[in-house]
Short mmCIF file of C-alpha atoms in Angstrom, two decimals:
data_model
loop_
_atom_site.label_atom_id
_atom_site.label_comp_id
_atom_site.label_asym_id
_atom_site.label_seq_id
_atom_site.Cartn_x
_atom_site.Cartn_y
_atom_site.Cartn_z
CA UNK A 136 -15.98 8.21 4.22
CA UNK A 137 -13.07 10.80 4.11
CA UNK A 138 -11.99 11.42 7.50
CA UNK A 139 -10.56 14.71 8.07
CA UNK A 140 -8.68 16.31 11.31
CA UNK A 141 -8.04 19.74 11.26
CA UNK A 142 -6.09 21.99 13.76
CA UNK A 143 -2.25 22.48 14.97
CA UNK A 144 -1.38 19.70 17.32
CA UNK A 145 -3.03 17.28 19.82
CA UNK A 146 -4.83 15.33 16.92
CA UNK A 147 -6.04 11.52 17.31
CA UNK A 148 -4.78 9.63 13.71
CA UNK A 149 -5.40 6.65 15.08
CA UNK A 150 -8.67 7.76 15.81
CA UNK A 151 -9.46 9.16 12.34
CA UNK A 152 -7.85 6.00 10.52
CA UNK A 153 -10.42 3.78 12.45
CA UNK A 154 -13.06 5.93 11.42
CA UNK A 155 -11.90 6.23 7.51
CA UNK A 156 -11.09 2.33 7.85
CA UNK A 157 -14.74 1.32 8.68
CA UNK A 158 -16.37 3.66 5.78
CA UNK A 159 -14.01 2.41 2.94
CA UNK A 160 -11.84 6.13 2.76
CA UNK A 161 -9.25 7.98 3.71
CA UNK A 162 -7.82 9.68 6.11
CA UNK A 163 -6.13 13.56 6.10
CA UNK A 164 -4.66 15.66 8.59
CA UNK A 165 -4.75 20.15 8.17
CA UNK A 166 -2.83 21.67 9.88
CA UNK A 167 -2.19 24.53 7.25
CA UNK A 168 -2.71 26.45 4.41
CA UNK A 169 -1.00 24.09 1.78
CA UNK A 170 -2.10 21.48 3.72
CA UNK A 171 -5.73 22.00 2.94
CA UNK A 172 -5.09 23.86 -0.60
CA UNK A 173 -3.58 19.83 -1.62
CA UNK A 174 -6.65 18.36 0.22
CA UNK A 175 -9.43 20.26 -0.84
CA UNK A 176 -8.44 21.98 -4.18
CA UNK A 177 -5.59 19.94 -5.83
CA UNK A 178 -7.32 16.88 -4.79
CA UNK A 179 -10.76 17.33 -4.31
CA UNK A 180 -11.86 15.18 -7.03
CA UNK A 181 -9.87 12.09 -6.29
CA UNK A 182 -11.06 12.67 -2.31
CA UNK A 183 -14.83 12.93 -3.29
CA UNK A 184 -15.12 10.63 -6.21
CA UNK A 185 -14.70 6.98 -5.98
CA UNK A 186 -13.71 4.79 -9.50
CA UNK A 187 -12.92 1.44 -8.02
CA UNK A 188 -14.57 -0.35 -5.11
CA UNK A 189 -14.00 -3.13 -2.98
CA UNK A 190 -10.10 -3.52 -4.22
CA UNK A 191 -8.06 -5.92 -3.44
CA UNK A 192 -4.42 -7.26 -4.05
CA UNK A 193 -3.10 -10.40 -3.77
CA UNK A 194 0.91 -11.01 -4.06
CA UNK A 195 2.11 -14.78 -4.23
CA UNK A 196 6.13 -15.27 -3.70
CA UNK A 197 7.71 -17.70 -5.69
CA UNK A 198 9.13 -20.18 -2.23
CA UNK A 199 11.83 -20.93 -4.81
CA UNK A 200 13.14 -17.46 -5.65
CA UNK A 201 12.16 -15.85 -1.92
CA UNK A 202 13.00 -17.25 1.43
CA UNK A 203 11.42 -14.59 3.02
CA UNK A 204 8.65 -11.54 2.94
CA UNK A 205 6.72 -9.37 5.22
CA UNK A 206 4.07 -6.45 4.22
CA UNK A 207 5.15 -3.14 4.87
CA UNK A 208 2.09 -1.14 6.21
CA UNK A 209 -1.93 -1.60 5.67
CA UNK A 210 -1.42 -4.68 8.33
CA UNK A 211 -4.74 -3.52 9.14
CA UNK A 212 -6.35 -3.92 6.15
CA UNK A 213 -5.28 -7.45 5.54
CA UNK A 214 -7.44 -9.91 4.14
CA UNK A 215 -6.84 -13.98 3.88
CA UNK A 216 -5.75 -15.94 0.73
CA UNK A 217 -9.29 -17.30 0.42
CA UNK A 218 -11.00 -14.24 0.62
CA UNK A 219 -9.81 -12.67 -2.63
CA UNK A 220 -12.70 -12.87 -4.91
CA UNK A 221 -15.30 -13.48 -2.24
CA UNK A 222 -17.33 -10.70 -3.00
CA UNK A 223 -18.96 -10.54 -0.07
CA UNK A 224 -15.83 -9.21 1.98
CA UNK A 225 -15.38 -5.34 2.08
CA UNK A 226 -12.25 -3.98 0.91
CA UNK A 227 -10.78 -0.41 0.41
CA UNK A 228 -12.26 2.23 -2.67
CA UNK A 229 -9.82 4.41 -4.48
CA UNK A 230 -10.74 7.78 -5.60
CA UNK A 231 -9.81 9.65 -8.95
CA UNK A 232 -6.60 10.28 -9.57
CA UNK A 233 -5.45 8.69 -6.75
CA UNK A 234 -2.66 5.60 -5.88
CA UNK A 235 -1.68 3.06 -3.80
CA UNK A 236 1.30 1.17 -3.27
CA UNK A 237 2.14 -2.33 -1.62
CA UNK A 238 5.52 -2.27 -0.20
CA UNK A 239 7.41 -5.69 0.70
CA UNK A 240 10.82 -6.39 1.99
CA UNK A 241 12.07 -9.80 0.60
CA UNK A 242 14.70 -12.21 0.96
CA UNK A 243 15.64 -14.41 -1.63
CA UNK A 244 17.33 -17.49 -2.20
CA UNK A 245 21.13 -17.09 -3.38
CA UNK A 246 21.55 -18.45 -6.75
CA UNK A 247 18.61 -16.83 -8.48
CA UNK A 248 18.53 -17.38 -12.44
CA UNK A 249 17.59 -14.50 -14.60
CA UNK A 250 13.85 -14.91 -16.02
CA UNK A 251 12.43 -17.08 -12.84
CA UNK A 252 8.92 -15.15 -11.58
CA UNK A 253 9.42 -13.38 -8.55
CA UNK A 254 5.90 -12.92 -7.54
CA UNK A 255 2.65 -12.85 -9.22
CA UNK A 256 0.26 -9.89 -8.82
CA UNK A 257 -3.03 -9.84 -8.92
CA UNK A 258 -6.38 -7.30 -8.47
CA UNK A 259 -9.62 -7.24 -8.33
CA UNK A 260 -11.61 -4.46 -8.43
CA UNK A 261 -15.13 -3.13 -8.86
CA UNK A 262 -15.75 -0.27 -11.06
CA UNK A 263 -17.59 2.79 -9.59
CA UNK A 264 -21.42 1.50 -10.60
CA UNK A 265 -20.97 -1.72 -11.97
CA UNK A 266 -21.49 -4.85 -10.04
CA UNK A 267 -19.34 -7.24 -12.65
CA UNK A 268 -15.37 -7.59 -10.72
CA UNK A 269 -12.30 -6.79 -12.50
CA UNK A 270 -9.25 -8.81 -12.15
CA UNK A 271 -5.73 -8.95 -13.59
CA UNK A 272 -2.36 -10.79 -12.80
CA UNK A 273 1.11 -9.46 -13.45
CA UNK A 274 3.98 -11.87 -13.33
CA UNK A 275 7.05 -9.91 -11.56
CA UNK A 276 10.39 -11.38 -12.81
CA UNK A 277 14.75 -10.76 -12.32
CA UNK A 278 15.61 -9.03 -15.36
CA UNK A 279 19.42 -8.64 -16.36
CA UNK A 280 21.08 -6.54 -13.34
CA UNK A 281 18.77 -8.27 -10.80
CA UNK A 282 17.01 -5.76 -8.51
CA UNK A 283 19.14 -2.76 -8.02
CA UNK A 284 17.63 -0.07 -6.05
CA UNK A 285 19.76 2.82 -7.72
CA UNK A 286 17.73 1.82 -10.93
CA UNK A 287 14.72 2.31 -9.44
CA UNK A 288 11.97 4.67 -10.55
CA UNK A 289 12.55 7.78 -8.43
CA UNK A 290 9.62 7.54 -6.31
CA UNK A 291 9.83 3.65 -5.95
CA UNK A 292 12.98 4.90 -4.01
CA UNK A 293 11.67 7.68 -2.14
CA UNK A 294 8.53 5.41 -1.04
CA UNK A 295 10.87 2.44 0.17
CA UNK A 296 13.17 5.53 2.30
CA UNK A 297 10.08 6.72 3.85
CA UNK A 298 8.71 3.19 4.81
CA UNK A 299 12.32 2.35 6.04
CA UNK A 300 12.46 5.82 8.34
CA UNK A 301 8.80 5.00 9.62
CA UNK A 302 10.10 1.69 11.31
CA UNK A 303 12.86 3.42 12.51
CA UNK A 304 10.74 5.66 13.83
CA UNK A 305 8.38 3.59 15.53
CA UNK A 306 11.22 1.41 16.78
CA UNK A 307 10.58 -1.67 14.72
CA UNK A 308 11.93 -4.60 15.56
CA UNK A 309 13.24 -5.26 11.71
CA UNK A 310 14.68 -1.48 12.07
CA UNK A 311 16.98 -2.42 15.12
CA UNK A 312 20.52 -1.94 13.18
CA UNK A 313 19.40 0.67 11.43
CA UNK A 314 20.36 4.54 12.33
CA UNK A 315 19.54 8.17 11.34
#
């Protein structure tokens, strides 16, 4: 279910991510002309047509490379550990053409060598029409320069600003030092 709000002002997101939440879509606000040109020409396709179902992520730390972690947005859409490939829990679709990105702040031990695993990545996924899962692992590892943001991938960087200015935003308590 694509949930979309249309209209200048007094609009209810919470309201229409509940509703996309519970039929498996997304959500998408109008409130003008390039607004809906993006939503309903640019990406009609990847808003009406579905190519993986029920998909899931699953992101183990290595406790001897990272302290600490916490998940950066879709809180809501968490599921447990155990629940990865039990088929029978719902999970979000993805539509053509479109993306989505897990975001996590980390803290990691001091001492680090180059080559340990980081974190191991994995998803599983149903293809649009078949009833056979999907799944593949990545193994995420320190490569020479360790992580350096300003080497980055452009919109890796942009993404992490925008997550960083939304829990400024909304006051968050790991924001508190931050500023404008």
């Amino acid at each position: 279910l694509t949930a979309i709000g249309v209209g200048m002002g007094n609009h209810n997101d919470v309201f229409l991510e509940q509703i996309a939440d519970e039929g498996n879509g997304a959500c998408h606000y109008v409130d003008d002309y390039d607004e809906a040109k993006r939503v309903f020409v640019e990406r009609f396709t990847g808003t009406m047509q579905t190519i993986a179902r029920d998909v899931k992520i699953q992101v183990e730390f290595n406790p001897g490379v990272i302290k600490r972690w916490r998940q950066l947005g879709y809180e809501n859409r968490a599921i447990a550990d155990a629940d990865f490939r039990n088929d029978s829990v719902d999970a979000g679709e993805i539509g053509a053409g479109h993306e989505v990105i897990g975001l996590y702040e980390a803290e990691g031990h001091m001492g680090v060598a180059i080559g340990d695993w980081v974190a191991k990545v994995r998803l599983r996924w149903f293809p649009d029409g078949s009833r056979e899962a999907v799944e593949t692992e990545t193994v995420l590892g320190l490569g020479e320069g360790g992580s350096r943001f300003e080497l980055a991938d452009a919109r890796f960087r942009l993404g992490v600003v925008a997550a960083q200015y939304a829990e400024v935003l909304r006051r968050s308590y790991w924001a508190r030092e931050d500023s404008y």
